[in-house]
mmCIF file of C-alpha atoms in Angstrom:
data_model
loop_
_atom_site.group_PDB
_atom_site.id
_atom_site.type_symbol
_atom_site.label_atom_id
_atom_site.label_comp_id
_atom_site.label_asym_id
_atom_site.label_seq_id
_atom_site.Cartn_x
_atom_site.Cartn_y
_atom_site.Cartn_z
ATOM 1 C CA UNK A 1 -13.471 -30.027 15.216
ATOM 2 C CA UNK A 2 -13.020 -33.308 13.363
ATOM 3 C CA UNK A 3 -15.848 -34.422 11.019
ATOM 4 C CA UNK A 4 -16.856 -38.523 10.544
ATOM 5 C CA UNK A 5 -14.708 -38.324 7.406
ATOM 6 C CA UNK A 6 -11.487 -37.318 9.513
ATOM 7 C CA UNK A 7 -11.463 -34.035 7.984
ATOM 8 C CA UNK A 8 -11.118 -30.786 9.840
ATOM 9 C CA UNK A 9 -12.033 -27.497 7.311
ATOM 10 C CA UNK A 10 -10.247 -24.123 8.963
ATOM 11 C CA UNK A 11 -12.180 -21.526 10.294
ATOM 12 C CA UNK A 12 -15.369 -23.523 9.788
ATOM 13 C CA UNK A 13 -18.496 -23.391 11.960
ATOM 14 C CA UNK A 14 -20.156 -25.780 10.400
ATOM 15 C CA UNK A 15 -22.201 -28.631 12.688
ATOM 16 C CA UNK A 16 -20.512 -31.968 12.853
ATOM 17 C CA UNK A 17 -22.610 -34.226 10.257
ATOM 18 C CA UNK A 18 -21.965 -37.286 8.271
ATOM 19 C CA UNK A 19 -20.333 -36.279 4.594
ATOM 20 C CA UNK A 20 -20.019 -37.993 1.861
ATOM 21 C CA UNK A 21 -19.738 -37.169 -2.246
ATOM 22 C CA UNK A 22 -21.737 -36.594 -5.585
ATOM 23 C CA UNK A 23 -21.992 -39.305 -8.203
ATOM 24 C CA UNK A 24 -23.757 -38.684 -11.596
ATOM 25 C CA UNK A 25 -23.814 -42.483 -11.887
ATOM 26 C CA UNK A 26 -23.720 -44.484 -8.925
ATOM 27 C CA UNK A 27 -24.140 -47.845 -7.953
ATOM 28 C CA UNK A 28 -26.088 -47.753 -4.265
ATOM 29 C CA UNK A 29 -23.696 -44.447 -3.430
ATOM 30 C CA UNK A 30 -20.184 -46.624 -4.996
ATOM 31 C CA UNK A 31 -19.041 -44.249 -8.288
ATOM 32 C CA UNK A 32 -18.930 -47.676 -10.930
ATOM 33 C CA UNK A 33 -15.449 -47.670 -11.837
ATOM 34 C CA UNK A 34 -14.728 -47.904 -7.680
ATOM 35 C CA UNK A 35 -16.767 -51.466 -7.028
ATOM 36 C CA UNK A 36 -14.609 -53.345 -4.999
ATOM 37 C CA UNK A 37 -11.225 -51.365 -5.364
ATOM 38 C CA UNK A 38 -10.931 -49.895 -2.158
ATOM 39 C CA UNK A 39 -12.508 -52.721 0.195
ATOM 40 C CA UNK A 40 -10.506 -55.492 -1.016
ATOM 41 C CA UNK A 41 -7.108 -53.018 -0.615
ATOM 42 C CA UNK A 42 -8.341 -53.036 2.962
ATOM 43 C CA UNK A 43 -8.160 -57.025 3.437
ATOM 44 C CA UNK A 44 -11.670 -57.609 3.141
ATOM 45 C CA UNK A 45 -13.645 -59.251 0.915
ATOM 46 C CA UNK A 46 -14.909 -57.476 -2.670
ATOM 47 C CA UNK A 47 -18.813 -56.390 -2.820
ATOM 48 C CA UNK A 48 -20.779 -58.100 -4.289
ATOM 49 C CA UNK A 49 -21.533 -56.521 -8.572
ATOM 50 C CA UNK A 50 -23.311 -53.520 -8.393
ATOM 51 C CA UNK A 51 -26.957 -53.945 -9.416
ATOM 52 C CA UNK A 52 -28.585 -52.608 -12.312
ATOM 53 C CA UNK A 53 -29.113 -48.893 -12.148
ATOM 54 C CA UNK A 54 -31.849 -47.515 -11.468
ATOM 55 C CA UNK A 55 -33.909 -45.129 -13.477
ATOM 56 C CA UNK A 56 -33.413 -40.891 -13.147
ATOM 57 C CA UNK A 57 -30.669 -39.125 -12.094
ATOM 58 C CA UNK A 58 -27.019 -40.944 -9.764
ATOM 59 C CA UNK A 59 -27.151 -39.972 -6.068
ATOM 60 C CA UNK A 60 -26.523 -36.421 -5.340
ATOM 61 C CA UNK A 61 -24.105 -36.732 -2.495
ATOM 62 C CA UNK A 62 -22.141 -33.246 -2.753
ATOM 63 C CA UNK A 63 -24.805 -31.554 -0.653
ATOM 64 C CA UNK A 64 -23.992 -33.810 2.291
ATOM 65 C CA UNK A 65 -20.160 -32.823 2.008
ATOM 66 C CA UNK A 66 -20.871 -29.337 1.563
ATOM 67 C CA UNK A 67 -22.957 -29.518 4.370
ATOM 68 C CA UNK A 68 -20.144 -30.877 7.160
ATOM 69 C CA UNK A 69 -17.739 -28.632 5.867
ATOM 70 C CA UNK A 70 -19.784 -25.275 5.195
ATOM 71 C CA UNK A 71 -23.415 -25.516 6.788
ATOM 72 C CA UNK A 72 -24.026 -23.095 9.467
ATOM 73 C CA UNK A 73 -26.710 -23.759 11.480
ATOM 74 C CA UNK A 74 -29.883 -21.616 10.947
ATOM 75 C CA UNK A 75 -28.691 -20.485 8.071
ATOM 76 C CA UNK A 76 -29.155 -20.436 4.109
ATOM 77 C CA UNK A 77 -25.904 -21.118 2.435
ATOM 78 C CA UNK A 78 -25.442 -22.029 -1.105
ATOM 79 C CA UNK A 79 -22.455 -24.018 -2.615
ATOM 80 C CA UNK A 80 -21.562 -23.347 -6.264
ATOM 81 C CA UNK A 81 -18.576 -25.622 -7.411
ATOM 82 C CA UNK A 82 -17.633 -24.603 -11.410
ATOM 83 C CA UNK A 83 -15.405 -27.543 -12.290
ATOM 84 C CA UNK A 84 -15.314 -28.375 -15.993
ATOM 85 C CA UNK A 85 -19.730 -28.425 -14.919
ATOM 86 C CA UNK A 86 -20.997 -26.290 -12.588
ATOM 87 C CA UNK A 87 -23.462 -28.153 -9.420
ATOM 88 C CA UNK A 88 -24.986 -26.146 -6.710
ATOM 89 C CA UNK A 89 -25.783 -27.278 -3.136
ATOM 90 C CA UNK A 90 -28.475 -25.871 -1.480
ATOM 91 C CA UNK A 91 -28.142 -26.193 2.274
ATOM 92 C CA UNK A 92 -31.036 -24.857 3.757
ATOM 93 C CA UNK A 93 -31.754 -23.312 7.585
ATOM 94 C CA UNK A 94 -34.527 -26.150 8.313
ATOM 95 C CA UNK A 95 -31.841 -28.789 7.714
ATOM 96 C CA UNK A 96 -33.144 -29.769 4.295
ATOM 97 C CA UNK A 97 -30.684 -29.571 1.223
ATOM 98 C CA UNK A 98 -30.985 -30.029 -2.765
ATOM 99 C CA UNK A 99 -28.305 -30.502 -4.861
ATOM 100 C CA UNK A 100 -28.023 -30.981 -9.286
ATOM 101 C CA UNK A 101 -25.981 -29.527 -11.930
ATOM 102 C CA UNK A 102 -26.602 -26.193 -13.348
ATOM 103 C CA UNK A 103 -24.864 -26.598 -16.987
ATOM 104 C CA UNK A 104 -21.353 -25.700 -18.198
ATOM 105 C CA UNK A 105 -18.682 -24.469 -16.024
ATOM 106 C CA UNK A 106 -15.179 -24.083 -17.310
ATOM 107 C CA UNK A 107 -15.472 -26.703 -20.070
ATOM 108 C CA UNK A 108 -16.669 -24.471 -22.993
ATOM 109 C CA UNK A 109 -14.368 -21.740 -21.819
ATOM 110 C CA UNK A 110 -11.397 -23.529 -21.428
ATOM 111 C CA UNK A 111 -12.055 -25.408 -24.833
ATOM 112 C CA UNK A 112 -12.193 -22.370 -26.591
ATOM 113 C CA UNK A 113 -9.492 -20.366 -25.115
ATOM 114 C CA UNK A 114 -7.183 -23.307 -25.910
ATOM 115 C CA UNK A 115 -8.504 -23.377 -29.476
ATOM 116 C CA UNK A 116 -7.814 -19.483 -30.051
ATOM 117 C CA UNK A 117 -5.334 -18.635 -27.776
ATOM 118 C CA UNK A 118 -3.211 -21.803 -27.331
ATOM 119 C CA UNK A 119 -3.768 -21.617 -23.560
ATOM 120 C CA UNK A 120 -5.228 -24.130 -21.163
ATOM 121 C CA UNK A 121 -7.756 -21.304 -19.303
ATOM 122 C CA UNK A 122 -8.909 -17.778 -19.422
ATOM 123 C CA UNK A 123 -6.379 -16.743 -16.848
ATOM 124 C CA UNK A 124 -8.605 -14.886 -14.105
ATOM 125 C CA UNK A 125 -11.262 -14.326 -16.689
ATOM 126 C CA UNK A 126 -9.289 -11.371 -18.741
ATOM 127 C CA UNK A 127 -9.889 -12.131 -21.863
ATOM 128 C CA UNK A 128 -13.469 -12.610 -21.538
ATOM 129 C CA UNK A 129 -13.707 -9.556 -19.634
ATOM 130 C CA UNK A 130 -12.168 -7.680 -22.127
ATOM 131 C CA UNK A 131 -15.368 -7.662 -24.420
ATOM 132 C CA UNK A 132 -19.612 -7.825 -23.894
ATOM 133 C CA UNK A 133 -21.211 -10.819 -24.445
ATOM 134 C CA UNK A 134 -23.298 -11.121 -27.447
ATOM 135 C CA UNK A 135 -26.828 -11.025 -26.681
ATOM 136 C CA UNK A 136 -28.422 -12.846 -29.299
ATOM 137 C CA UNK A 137 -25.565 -15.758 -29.233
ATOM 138 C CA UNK A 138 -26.228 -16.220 -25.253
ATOM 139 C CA UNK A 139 -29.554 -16.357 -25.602
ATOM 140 C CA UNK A 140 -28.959 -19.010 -28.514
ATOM 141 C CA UNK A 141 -27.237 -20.882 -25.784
ATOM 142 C CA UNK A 142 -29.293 -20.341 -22.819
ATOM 143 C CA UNK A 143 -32.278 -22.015 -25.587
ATOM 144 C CA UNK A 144 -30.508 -25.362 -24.257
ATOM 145 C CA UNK A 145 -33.205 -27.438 -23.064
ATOM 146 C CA UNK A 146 -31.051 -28.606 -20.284
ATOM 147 C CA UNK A 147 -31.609 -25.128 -18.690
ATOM 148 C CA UNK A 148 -34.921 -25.333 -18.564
ATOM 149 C CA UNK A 149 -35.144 -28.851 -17.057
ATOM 150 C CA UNK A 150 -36.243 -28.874 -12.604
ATOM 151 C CA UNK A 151 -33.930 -30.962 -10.760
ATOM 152 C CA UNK A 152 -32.829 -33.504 -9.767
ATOM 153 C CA UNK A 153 -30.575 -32.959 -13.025
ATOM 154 C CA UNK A 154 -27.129 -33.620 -14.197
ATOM 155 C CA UNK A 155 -24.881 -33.325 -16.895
ATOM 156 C CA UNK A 156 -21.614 -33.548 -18.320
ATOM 157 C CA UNK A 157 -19.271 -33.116 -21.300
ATOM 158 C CA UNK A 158 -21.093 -35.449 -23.169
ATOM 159 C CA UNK A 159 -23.641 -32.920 -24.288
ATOM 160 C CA UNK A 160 -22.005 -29.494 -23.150
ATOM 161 C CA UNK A 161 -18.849 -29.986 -25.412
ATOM 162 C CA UNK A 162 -17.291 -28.483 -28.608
ATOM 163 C CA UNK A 163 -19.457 -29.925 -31.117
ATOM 164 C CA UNK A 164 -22.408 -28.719 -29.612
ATOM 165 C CA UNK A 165 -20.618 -25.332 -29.084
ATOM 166 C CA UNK A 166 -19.900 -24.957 -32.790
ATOM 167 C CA UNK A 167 -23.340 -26.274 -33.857
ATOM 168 C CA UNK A 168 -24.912 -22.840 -32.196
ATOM 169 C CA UNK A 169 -21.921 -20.741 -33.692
ATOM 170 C CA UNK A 170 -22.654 -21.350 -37.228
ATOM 171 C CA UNK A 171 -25.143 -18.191 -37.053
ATOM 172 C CA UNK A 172 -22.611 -16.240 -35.514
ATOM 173 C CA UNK A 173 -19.488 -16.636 -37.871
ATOM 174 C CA UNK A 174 -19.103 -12.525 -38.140
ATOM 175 C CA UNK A 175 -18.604 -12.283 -33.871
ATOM 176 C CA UNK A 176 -14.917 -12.528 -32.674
ATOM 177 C CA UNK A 177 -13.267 -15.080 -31.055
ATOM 178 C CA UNK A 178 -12.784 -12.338 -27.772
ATOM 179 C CA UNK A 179 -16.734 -12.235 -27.490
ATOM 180 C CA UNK A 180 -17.749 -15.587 -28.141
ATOM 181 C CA UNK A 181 -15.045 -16.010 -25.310
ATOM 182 C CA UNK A 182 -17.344 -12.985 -23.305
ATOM 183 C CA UNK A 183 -20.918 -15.035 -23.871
ATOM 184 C CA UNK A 184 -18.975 -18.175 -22.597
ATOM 185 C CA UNK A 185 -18.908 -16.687 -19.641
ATOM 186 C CA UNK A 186 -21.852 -15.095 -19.464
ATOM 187 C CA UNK A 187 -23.199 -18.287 -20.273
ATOM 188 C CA UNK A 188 -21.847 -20.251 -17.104
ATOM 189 C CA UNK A 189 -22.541 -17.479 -14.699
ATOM 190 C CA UNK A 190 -26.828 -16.878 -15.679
ATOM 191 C CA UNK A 191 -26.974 -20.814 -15.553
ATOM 192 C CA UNK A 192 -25.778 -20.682 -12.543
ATOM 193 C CA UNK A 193 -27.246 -17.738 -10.839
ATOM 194 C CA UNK A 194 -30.594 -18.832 -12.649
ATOM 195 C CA UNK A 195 -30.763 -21.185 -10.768
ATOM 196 C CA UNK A 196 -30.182 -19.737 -7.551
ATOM 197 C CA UNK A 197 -32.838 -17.208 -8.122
ATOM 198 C CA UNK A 198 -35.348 -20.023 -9.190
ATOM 199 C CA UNK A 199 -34.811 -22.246 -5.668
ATOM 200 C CA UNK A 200 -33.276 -19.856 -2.824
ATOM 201 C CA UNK A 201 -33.981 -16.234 -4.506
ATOM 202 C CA UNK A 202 -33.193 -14.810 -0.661
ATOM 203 C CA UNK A 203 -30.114 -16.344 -0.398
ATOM 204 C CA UNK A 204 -27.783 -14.407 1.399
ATOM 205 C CA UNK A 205 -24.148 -16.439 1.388
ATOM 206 C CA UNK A 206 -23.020 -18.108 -2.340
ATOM 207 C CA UNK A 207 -19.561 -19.904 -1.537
ATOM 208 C CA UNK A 208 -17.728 -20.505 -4.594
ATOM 209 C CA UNK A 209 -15.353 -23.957 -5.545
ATOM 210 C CA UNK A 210 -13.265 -25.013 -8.155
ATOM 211 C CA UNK A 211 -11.158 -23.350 -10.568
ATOM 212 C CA UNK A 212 -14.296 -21.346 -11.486
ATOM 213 C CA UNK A 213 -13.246 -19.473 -7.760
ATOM 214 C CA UNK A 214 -10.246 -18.163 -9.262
ATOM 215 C CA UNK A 215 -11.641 -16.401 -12.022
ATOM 216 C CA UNK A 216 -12.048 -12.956 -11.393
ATOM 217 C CA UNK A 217 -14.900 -11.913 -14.138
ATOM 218 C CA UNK A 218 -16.535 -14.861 -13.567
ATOM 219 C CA UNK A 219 -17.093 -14.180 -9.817
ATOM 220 C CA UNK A 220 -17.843 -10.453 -10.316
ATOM 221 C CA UNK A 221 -20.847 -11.174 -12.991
ATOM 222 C CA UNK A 222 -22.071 -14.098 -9.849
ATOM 223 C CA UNK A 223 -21.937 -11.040 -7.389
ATOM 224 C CA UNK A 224 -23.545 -8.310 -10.246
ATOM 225 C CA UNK A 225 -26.373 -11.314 -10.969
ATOM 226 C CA UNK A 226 -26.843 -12.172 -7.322
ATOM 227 C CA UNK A 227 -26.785 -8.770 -5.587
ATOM 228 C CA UNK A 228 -28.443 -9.785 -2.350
ATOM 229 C CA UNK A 229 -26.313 -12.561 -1.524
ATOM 230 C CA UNK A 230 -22.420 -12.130 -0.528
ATOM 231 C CA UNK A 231 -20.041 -14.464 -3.572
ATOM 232 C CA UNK A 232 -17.571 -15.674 -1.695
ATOM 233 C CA UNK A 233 -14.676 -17.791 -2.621
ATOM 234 C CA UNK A 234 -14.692 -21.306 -0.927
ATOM 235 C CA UNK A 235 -11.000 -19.759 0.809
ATOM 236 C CA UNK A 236 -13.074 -17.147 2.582
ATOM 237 C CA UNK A 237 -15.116 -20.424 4.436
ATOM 238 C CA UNK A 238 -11.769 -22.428 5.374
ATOM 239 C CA UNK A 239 -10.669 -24.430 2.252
ATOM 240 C CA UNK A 240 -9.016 -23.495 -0.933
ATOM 241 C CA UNK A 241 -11.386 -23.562 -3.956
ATOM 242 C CA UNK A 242 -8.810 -26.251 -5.587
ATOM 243 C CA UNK A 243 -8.897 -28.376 -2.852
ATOM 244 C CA UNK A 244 -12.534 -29.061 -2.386
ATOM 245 C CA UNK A 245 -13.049 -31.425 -4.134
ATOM 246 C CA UNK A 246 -9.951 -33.351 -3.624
ATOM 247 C CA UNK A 247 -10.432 -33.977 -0.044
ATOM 248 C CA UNK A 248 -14.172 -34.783 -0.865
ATOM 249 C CA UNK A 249 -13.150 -37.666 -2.585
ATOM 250 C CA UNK A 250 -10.642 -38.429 -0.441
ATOM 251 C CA UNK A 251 -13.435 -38.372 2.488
ATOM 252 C CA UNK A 252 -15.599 -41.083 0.026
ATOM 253 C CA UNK A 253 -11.870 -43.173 -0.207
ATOM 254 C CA UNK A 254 -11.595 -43.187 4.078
ATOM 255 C CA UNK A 255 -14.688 -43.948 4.359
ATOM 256 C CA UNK A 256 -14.593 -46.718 2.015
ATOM 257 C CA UNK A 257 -11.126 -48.147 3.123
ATOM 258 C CA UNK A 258 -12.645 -48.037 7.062
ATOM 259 C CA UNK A 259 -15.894 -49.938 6.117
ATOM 260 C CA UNK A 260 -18.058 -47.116 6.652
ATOM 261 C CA UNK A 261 -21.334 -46.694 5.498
ATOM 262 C CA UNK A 262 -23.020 -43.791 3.550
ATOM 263 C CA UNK A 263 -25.783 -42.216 6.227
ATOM 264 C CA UNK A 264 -27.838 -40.347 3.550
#
């Protein structure tokens, strides 16, 4: 079956639906740094400057690709992709869907693992899994007012980065760099899971994107948090967790080099 974006997804049976992308900050669905790239490459004239932006959060448009490529009908299915920030899609059985950021994905991990260990990731998650988290540190970090916020929410590196890591270490100098490395972890998968729990606590299918897919520990504390509701890598539903978002944008890019509008 070929979705409106061109785009078949293996083994899929999700319904045939408009899709489109996320945005943190949008202007009317075009991501900024896009206005008028794509439409002039395609002969026709540039749009006009994007207006100012409105107040509150960018469009959430991830939910309506998630949706085309892994909505089943009359079904629950959640959509968890841990990039460098974790988002979840909600897409729910009465056709309704929500969609925000849940906090840090691989960013703080990845920053720190290159900082102590010279290496661009936690390879599968071994190194964190090779030690508890620290109780008193996660909770340290889980005191994050971001957490706590309903959606719609986003987020970025601009808060959840290294300074603001070290800023909550400085009353943890004694812990090793092997369990700060543990609550990292910990950290991403209870934001995450929270927030499952708080808007969909009967969900029954998590699919899993991003390079957050591929780490082991990390998808085994999702599964251990979320014990009524099958983890699943984003392979298991027809695409490769790396790929994801790459043909999401490239479904945004078609649909902007063919004229097409955004049906949200």
């Amino acid at each position: 079956m070929v979705r409106p974006c061109g785009i078949a997804p293996r083994n899929s049976t999700a319904p045939a639906t408009r899709c489109s992308w996320r945005s943190r900050r949008c202007w009317g669905g075009w991501p900024a740094s896009w206005a008028g790239a794509l439409p002039a490459a395609a002969g026709g004239p540039p749009p006009p400057p994007p207006p100012a932006p409105a107040a509150g959060q960018g469009a959430p448009l991830a939910p309506f690709f998630h949706r085309a490529l892994f909505g089943r009908a009359g079904e629950t299915v959640g959509v968890l992709n841990i990039g460098g920030i974790s988002n979840l899609s909600l897409l729910r059985a009465d056709g309704s869907m929500l969609g925000f950021d849940c906090g840090p994905g691989n960013a703080l991990m990845d920053a720190w693992c290159l900082r102590h260990l010279g290496r661009a990731y936690d390879d599968r998650g071994a190194w964190a899994a090779g030690a508890a988290p620290d109780a008193a540190l996660l909770q340290a970090l889980l005191s994050e007012p971001f957490f706590a916020k309903a959606p719609p929410k986003s987020t970025g590196r601009d808060l959840f980065n290294e300074p603001w890591l070290q800023q909550r270490l400085a009353a943890f100098a004694s812990l090793s760099s092997q369990v700060v490395q543990s609550t990292l972890a910990e950290l991403t998968a209870r934001a995450c899971a929270g927030e499952v729990l708080r808007h969909e606590p009967k969900l029954g299918r998590l699919i899993v994107c991003g390079g957050g897919a591929l780490n082991d520990h990390l998808m085994s504390r999702l599964q251990a948090l979320l014990p009524a509701a099958q983890v699943v890598s984003s392979a298991q539903a027809g695409l490769p967790p790396l790929e994801v978002e790459a043909t999401a944008f490239a479904c945004l890019a078609r649909k902007a080099v063919l004229r097409e509008k955004l049906e949200l």
